[in-house]
Amino acid sequence: MADLFEQYLAKEAGMGEEMLKQIRSKAIGRRLRRNEQLLMPGEICRHKVFVLKGLLRTYSVSDGGNETILQFSPEMNWTLDAESYDQQIPSRYYISAVENSEVLLWHKNDFDRLLADFPALKKYAEQLISRNIYSSRQRLQTALGATPEERYEEFVRTNPSLLARLPLRMIAAYLGISLKTLTRIRHAQWAR
Amino acid sequence: MADLFEQYLAKEAGMGEEMLKQIRSKAIGRRLRRNEQLLMPGEICRHKVFVLKGLLRTYSVSDGGNETILQFSPEMNWTLDAESYDQQIPSRYYISAVENSEVLLWHKNDFDRLLADFPALKKYAEQLISRNIYSSRQRLQTALGATPEERYEEFVRTNPSLLARLPLRMIAAYLGISLKTLTRIRHAQWAR
C-alpha cells in the first residue's frame, strides 16, 4: 500500500525518490475498522494523516446529539484537526473511519523536521493549506446562502464518487440538513 | 493614521522598526466612502488590504439577488479574496465599505517581495492563515449545525463591538438567516 503514497506524492508534488523515501520512512501505517475512531474530542491531534485506502470523516456532536460533518477524506487525501495539531491543544472533533481504511500517520515532531529539511514539502503543504482555505470558503458560502436542494446538487456534482459510499444520514450531516429533508429532495429528483 | 498600523504590527508580531518602515513604505493609502467597492466579481484581487479605520465586508450575491456575507473586517484586520489574490484569477466576491473607511493596500508583487525579505513577516502571515482556518472551521460548524438562535447568540458573543455598527440585514446575511427570522429572534430575546 505504501507504494501508492509515493506514487501519489511523486505525481502531485513532483518530489524526487530520495525525499519520498525519507518522508515515507517517518510514517506509521495503521488499519482502521469501519467506525473506529482515530481522534476524539478532548484528545490532542498528534499526527498528520494520509488516507491510503478507505474513507474517514471529521465531525462534531452537539450537546443534543446531532452530528455535523465538516469533512470527508477519501483515499489519497490528507486530514487532521489543524487547530489541535498546530497548537497541541485538545480537539473538539472526531475523526473516524466510514469504511475499513488504511492510513499513514506522521508524528508532529517528525513532520515538522521533514518540513524544515525539504522546502519542496513545505511548498506542497502550503498549497494544501491554500486549497483548504478556498474550499472552506466555498463550503461556507453554500452553507449560508444555498437552499437544501442547491446544497445537495453541489455535493452530487463535486463528490460523485462518494455518493454510493455514504449512508444518507452522513450526507445530511455534511449538508447541514435533516435526513427527512434530504430524503424529500432525492424523491423529488427521482420523480422528475 | 499610518502610525496605527505600525503600532499594531509591532505589538501583534513583535516586528522591529526598520522592518515596519520597509513594510509601510510599500503600502498605498486609500479612503473608501460608505458602500464604495474595493473589489467586484470578475476583477482580480491585486492587493492585500489592511483596515486602518472603518469596516469592510466580503460578500457574494446569488443569481436571485440574495447577499451572503462571508466576512466582516473591522479596523486592525487584514482582508482579501485569497483565491483570487494567490492565483491572480477573477474573484467571485465583493469587498466593500460598510462605513467610511481608511485602508492600506499592498500590491501582490511588493508583498511577495516583503515576505521573501522578512522571515518574521512570513511567519506572521502563516499565523494569520492558520487563525483564518480555525475560525472558518468554527463558522462552518455553526452554519451547518446550529439553530438560527444559536448562530445569533454566537455572533453577539464573539462580535459585541460590531452589533451596533451593522444594519440588521447584514447580520442576517452573515448568519445565513432571513431578516424576518433575525427580527423574530431579537424580539423574543427582548421579551425574556
GROMACS .gro file of N, CA and C in nm, chain B residues 8-110:
model
  309
  200TYR      N    1   0.026   4.861   1.563
  200TYR     CA    2  -0.044   4.733   1.567
  200TYR      C    3   0.051   4.618   1.537
  201LEU      N    4   0.129   4.634   1.430
  201LEU     CA    5   0.215   4.525   1.387
  201LEU      C    6   0.333   4.504   1.483
  202ALA      N    7   0.382   4.612   1.541
  202ALA     CA    8   0.490   4.599   1.639
  202ALA      C    9   0.442   4.515   1.756
  203LYS      N   10   0.318   4.543   1.798
  203LYS     CA   11   0.263   4.473   1.913
  203LYS      C   12   0.222   4.329   1.878
  204GLU      N   13   0.159   4.317   1.763
  204GLU     CA   14   0.098   4.189   1.725
  204GLU      C   15   0.203   4.088   1.681
  205ALA      N   16   0.306   4.136   1.611
  205ALA     CA   17   0.402   4.043   1.552
  205ALA      C   18   0.544   4.069   1.600
  206GLY      N   19   0.559   4.161   1.696
  206GLY     CA   20   0.690   4.187   1.752
  206GLY      C   21   0.795   4.228   1.650
  207MET      N   22   0.753   4.306   1.551
  207MET     CA   23   0.846   4.342   1.444
  207MET      C   24   0.926   4.467   1.480
  208GLY      N   25   1.048   4.469   1.437
  208GLY     CA   26   1.137   4.582   1.462
  208GLY      C   27   1.104   4.702   1.375
  209GLU      N   28   1.165   4.815   1.411
  209GLU     CA   29   1.131   4.942   1.348
  209GLU      C   30   1.169   4.946   1.199
  210GLU      N   31   1.287   4.895   1.169
  210GLU     CA   32   1.336   4.902   1.031
  210GLU      C   33   1.244   4.823   0.937
  211MET      N   34   1.208   4.704   0.985
  211MET     CA   35   1.121   4.618   0.906
  211MET      C   36   0.983   4.682   0.884
  212LEU      N   37   0.929   4.740   0.992
  212LEU     CA   38   0.799   4.805   0.983
  212LEU      C   39   0.804   4.920   0.882
  213LYS      N   40   0.916   4.993   0.884
  213LYS     CA   41   0.930   5.105   0.791
  213LYS      C   42   0.928   5.054   0.647
  214GLN      N   43   0.998   4.945   0.623
  214GLN     CA   44   1.002   4.884   0.489
  214GLN      C   45   0.862   4.839   0.445
  215ILE      N   46   0.795   4.771   0.535
  215ILE     CA   47   0.661   4.719   0.502
  215ILE      C   48   0.567   4.837   0.473
  216ARG      N   49   0.574   4.935   0.562
  216ARG     CA   50   0.488   5.052   0.548
  216ARG      C   51   0.516   5.128   0.419
  217SER      N   52   0.643   5.131   0.379
  217SER     CA   53   0.681   5.213   0.263
  217SER      C   54   0.623   5.158   0.132
  218LYS      N   55   0.583   5.030   0.133
  218LYS     CA   56   0.526   4.971   0.011
  218LYS      C   57   0.374   4.985   0.005
  219ALA      N   58   0.315   5.037   0.112
  219ALA     CA   59   0.168   5.043   0.119
  219ALA      C   60   0.114   5.169   0.051
  220ILE      N   61  -0.002   5.151  -0.009
  220ILE     CA   62  -0.074   5.263  -0.069
  220ILE      C   63  -0.194   5.292   0.020
  221GLY      N   64  -0.209   5.415   0.065
  221GLY     CA   65  -0.325   5.451   0.147
  221GLY      C   66  -0.445   5.482   0.060
  222ARG      N   67  -0.564   5.445   0.107
  222ARG     CA   68  -0.684   5.478   0.030
  222ARG      C   69  -0.802   5.499   0.124
  223ARG      N   70  -0.882   5.600   0.093
  223ARG     CA   71  -1.006   5.623   0.168
  223ARG      C   72  -1.123   5.565   0.089
  224LEU      N   73  -1.214   5.503   0.159
  224LEU     CA   74  -1.334   5.449   0.095
  224LEU      C   75  -1.456   5.514   0.158
  225ARG      N   76  -1.548   5.560   0.075
  225ARG     CA   77  -1.675   5.608   0.129
  225ARG      C   78  -1.764   5.488   0.159
  226ARG      N   79  -1.858   5.509   0.249
  226ARG     CA   80  -1.956   5.405   0.280
  226ARG      C   81  -2.015   5.350   0.150
  227ASN      N   82  -2.023   5.218   0.139
  227ASN     CA   83  -2.078   5.148   0.022
  227ASN      C   84  -1.986   5.145  -0.099
  228GLU      N   85  -1.870   5.207  -0.088
  228GLU     CA   86  -1.778   5.201  -0.202
  228GLU      C   87  -1.717   5.061  -0.215
  229GLN      N   88  -1.701   5.015  -0.340
  229GLN     CA   89  -1.646   4.881  -0.366
  229GLN      C   90  -1.494   4.886  -0.374
  230LEU      N   91  -1.431   4.789  -0.312
  230LEU     CA   92  -1.286   4.774  -0.326
  230LEU      C   93  -1.255   4.661  -0.425
  231LEU      N   94  -1.346   4.564  -0.432
  231LEU     CA   95  -1.330   4.451  -0.525
  231LEU      C   96  -1.469   4.410  -0.573
  232MET      N   97  -1.478   4.371  -0.699
  232MET     CA   98  -1.606   4.324  -0.753
  232MET      C   99  -1.585   4.191  -0.826
  233PRO      N  100  -1.691   4.108  -0.835
  233PRO     CA  101  -1.680   3.982  -0.908
  233PRO      C  102  -1.628   4.008  -1.050
  234GLY      N  103  -1.538   3.923  -1.095
  234GLY     CA  104  -1.480   3.939  -1.228
  234GLY      C  105  -1.348   4.013  -1.225
  235GLU      N  106  -1.327   4.093  -1.120
  235GLU     CA  107  -1.199   4.161  -1.105
  235GLU      C  108  -1.098   4.068  -1.038
  236ILE      N  109  -0.970   4.096  -1.059
  236ILE     CA  110  -0.866   4.021  -0.990
  236ILE      C  111  -0.826   4.095  -0.864
  237CYS      N  112  -0.818   4.022  -0.754
  237CYS     CA  113  -0.778   4.082  -0.625
  237CYS      C  114  -0.627   4.104  -0.628
  238ARG      N  115  -0.584   4.226  -0.654
  238ARG     CA  116  -0.442   4.253  -0.676
  238ARG      C  117  -0.369   4.298  -0.549
  239HIS      N  118  -0.445   4.324  -0.443
  239HIS     CA  119  -0.384   4.381  -0.323
  239HIS      C  120  -0.420   4.304  -0.197
  240LYS      N  121  -0.325   4.302  -0.107
  240LYS     CA  122  -0.354   4.269   0.032
  240LYS      C  123  -0.404   4.396   0.098
  241VAL      N  124  -0.503   4.384   0.186
  241VAL     CA  125  -0.569   4.502   0.243
  241VAL      C  126  -0.558   4.498   0.394
  242PHE      N  127  -0.518   4.609   0.453
  242PHE     CA  128  -0.524   4.624   0.599
  242PHE      C  129  -0.618   4.739   0.630
  243VAL      N  130  -0.716   4.714   0.717
  243VAL     CA  131  -0.815   4.816   0.750
  243VAL      C  132  -0.764   4.898   0.868
  244LEU      N  133  -0.738   5.026   0.843
  244LEU     CA  134  -0.690   5.116   0.948
  244LEU      C  135  -0.807   5.169   1.029
  245LYS      N  136  -0.916   5.197   0.957
  245LYS     CA  137  -1.030   5.263   1.019
  245LYS      C  138  -1.154   5.223   0.943
  246GLY      N  139  -1.264   5.204   1.015
  246GLY     CA  140  -1.388   5.171   0.946
  246GLY      C  141  -1.416   5.022   0.946
  247LEU      N  142  -1.486   4.976   0.845
  247LEU     CA  143  -1.537   4.839   0.845
  247LEU      C  144  -1.567   4.797   0.701
  248LEU      N  145  -1.510   4.686   0.659
  248LEU     CA  146  -1.539   4.630   0.526
  248LEU      C  147  -1.618   4.501   0.541
  249ARG      N  148  -1.682   4.461   0.432
  249ARG     CA  149  -1.742   4.327   0.431
  249ARG      C  150  -1.710   4.258   0.299
  250THR      N  151  -1.696   4.125   0.306
  250THR     CA  152  -1.673   4.042   0.187
  250THR      C  153  -1.800   3.962   0.164
  251TYR      N  154  -1.855   3.972   0.045
  251TYR     CA  155  -1.984   3.905   0.024
  251TYR      C  156  -2.000   3.861  -0.121
  252SER      N  157  -2.099   3.773  -0.140
  252SER     CA  158  -2.136   3.733  -0.275
  252SER      C  159  -2.285   3.760  -0.291
  253VAL      N  160  -2.328   3.771  -0.416
  253VAL     CA  161  -2.470   3.792  -0.445
  253VAL      C  162  -2.514   3.680  -0.539
  254SER      N  163  -2.619   3.608  -0.499
  254SER     CA  164  -2.668   3.496  -0.581
  254SER      C  165  -2.742   3.549  -0.704
  255ASP      N  166  -2.770   3.458  -0.799
  255ASP     CA  167  -2.846   3.497  -0.918
  255ASP      C  168  -2.980   3.560  -0.878
  256GLY      N  169  -3.037   3.510  -0.770
  256GLY     CA  170  -3.165   3.564  -0.725
  256GLY      C  171  -3.152   3.695  -0.647
  257GLY      N  172  -3.030   3.745  -0.631
  257GLY     CA  173  -3.011   3.875  -0.566
  257GLY      C  174  -2.987   3.867  -0.416
  258ASN      N  175  -2.976   3.744  -0.364
  258ASN     CA  176  -2.950   3.731  -0.219
  258ASN      C  177  -2.802   3.751  -0.186
  259GLU      N  178  -2.779   3.831  -0.083
  259GLU     CA  179  -2.642   3.857  -0.041
  259GLU      C  180  -2.601   3.759   0.070
  260THR      N  181  -2.482   3.700   0.058
  260THR     CA  182  -2.424   3.618   0.164
  260THR      C  183  -2.293   3.682   0.207
  261ILE      N  184  -2.282   3.715   0.335
  261ILE     CA  185  -2.161   3.782   0.383
  261ILE      C  186  -2.068   3.679   0.445
  262LEU      N  187  -1.948   3.670   0.387
  262LEU     CA  188  -1.850   3.571   0.435
  262LEU      C  189  -1.769   3.627   0.550
  263GLN      N  190  -1.747   3.757   0.551
  263GLN     CA  191  -1.655   3.813   0.649
  263GLN      C  192  -1.680   3.960   0.671
  264PHE      N  193  -1.670   4.002   0.797
  264PHE     CA  194  -1.659   4.144   0.830
  264PHE      C  195  -1.514   4.172   0.867
  265SER      N  196  -1.461   4.284   0.822
  265SER     CA  197  -1.322   4.321   0.853
  265SER      C  198  -1.320   4.461   0.913
  266PRO      N  199  -1.327   4.469   1.046
  266PRO     CA  200  -1.318   4.600   1.112
  266PRO      C  201  -1.172   4.645   1.121
  267GLU      N  202  -1.152   4.765   1.174
  267GLU     CA  203  -1.018   4.823   1.186
  267GLU      C  204  -0.921   4.724   1.252
  268MET      N  205  -0.796   4.732   1.210
  268MET     CA  206  -0.688   4.645   1.259
  268MET      C  207  -0.708   4.499   1.218
  269ASN      N  208  -0.763   4.481   1.098
  269ASN     CA  209  -0.774   4.348   1.041
  269ASN      C  210  -0.729   4.349   0.894
  270TRP      N  211  -0.679   4.234   0.851
  270TRP     CA  212  -0.641   4.213   0.711
  270TRP      C  213  -0.758   4.153   0.636
  271THR      N  214  -0.764   4.181   0.506
  271THR     CA  215  -0.863   4.112   0.425
  271THR      C  216  -0.816   4.103   0.280
  272LEU      N  217  -0.875   4.009   0.208
  272LEU     CA  218  -0.855   3.992   0.064
  272LEU      C  219  -0.939   3.873   0.022
  273ASP      N  220  -0.947   3.848  -0.110
  273ASP     CA  221  -1.002   3.722  -0.158
  273ASP      C  222  -0.882   3.634  -0.188
  274ALA      N  223  -0.853   3.539  -0.099
  274ALA     CA  224  -0.728   3.463  -0.106
  274ALA      C  225  -0.710   3.391  -0.239
  275GLU      N  226  -0.817   3.329  -0.287
  275GLU     CA  227  -0.803   3.250  -0.410
  275GLU      C  228  -0.770   3.340  -0.529
  276SER      N  229  -0.842   3.452  -0.540
  276SER     CA  230  -0.817   3.546  -0.649
  276SER      C  231  -0.679   3.608  -0.638
  277TYR      N  232  -0.638   3.640  -0.518
  277TYR     CA  233  -0.508   3.703  -0.494
  277TYR      C  234  -0.393   3.605  -0.520
  278ASP      N  235  -0.401   3.486  -0.463
  278ASP     CA  236  -0.292   3.389  -0.478
  278ASP      C  237  -0.271   3.352  -0.624
  279GLN      N  238  -0.382   3.327  -0.692
  279GLN     CA  239  -0.371   3.273  -0.828
  279GLN      C  240  -0.391   3.379  -0.934
  280GLN      N  241  -0.422   3.501  -0.890
  280GLN     CA  242  -0.447   3.612  -0.984
  280GLN      C  243  -0.551   3.572  -1.089
  281ILE      N  244  -0.662   3.521  -1.036
  281ILE     CA  245  -0.777   3.486  -1.121
  281ILE      C  246  -0.896   3.572  -1.079
  282PRO      N  247  -0.997   3.586  -1.167
  282PRO     CA  248  -1.112   3.671  -1.133
  282PRO      C  249  -1.180   3.627  -1.003
  283SER      N  250  -1.217   3.723  -0.923
  283SER     CA  251  -1.285   3.694  -0.797
  283SER      C  252  -1.433   3.666  -0.820
  284ARG      N  253  -1.494   3.597  -0.723
  284ARG     CA  254  -1.639   3.581  -0.727
  284ARG      C  255  -1.705   3.666  -0.618
  285TYR      N  256  -1.625   3.750  -0.553
  285TYR     CA  257  -1.676   3.822  -0.436
  285TYR      C  258  -1.669   3.973  -0.451
  286TYR      N  259  -1.750   4.038  -0.371
  286TYR     CA  260  -1.738   4.182  -0.350
  286TYR      C  261  -1.663   4.205  -0.218
  287ILE      N  262  -1.580   4.308  -0.215
  287ILE     CA  263  -1.534   4.361  -0.087
  287ILE      C  264  -1.573   4.508  -0.088
  288SER      N  265  -1.650   4.553   0.010
  288SER     CA  266  -1.691   4.693   0.008
  288SER      C  267  -1.701   4.749   0.149
  289ALA      N  268  -1.710   4.881   0.155
  289ALA     CA  269  -1.705   4.952   0.282
  289ALA      C  270  -1.844   4.961   0.345
  290VAL      N  271  -1.857   4.915   0.467
  290VAL     CA  272  -1.983   4.928   0.542
  290VAL      C  273  -1.992   5.070   0.601
  291GLU      N  274  -1.876   5.124   0.638
  291GLU     CA  275  -1.865   5.261   0.691
  291GLU      C  276  -1.758   5.334   0.609
  292ASN      N  277  -1.752   5.466   0.620
  292ASN     CA  278  -1.636   5.537   0.566
  292ASN      C  279  -1.512   5.475   0.628
  293SER      N  280  -1.416   5.441   0.542
  293SER     CA  281  -1.302   5.361   0.591
  293SER      C  282  -1.170   5.413   0.535
  294GLU      N  283  -1.063   5.375   0.602
  294GLU     CA  284  -0.929   5.401   0.551
  294GLU      C  285  -0.852   5.269   0.550
  295VAL      N  286  -0.790   5.240   0.436
  295VAL     CA  287  -0.719   5.113   0.423
  295VAL      C  288  -0.577   5.136   0.372
  296LEU      N  289  -0.493   5.038   0.399
  296LEU     CA  290  -0.361   5.031   0.335
  296LEU      C  291  -0.363   4.914   0.238
  297LEU      N  292  -0.306   4.935   0.119
  297LEU     CA  293  -0.303   4.832   0.016
  297LEU      C  294  -0.159   4.799  -0.021
  298TRP      N  295  -0.130   4.671  -0.036
  298TRP     CA  296   0.000   4.628  -0.089
  298TRP      C  297  -0.024   4.552  -0.217
  299HIS      N  298   0.044   4.590  -0.320
  299HIS     CA  299   0.039   4.515  -0.444
  299HIS      C  300   0.104   4.379  -0.421
  300LYS      N  301   0.047   4.273  -0.484
  300LYS     CA  302   0.097   4.136  -0.459
  300LYS      C  303   0.247   4.125  -0.482
  301ASN      N  304   0.298   4.183  -0.589
  301ASN     CA  305   0.443   4.174  -0.615
  301ASN      C  306   0.523   4.230  -0.499
  302ASP      N  307   0.478   4.346  -0.449
  302ASP     CA  308   0.550   4.411  -0.339
  302ASP      C  309   0.541   4.327  -0.212
   0.00000   0.00000   0.00000
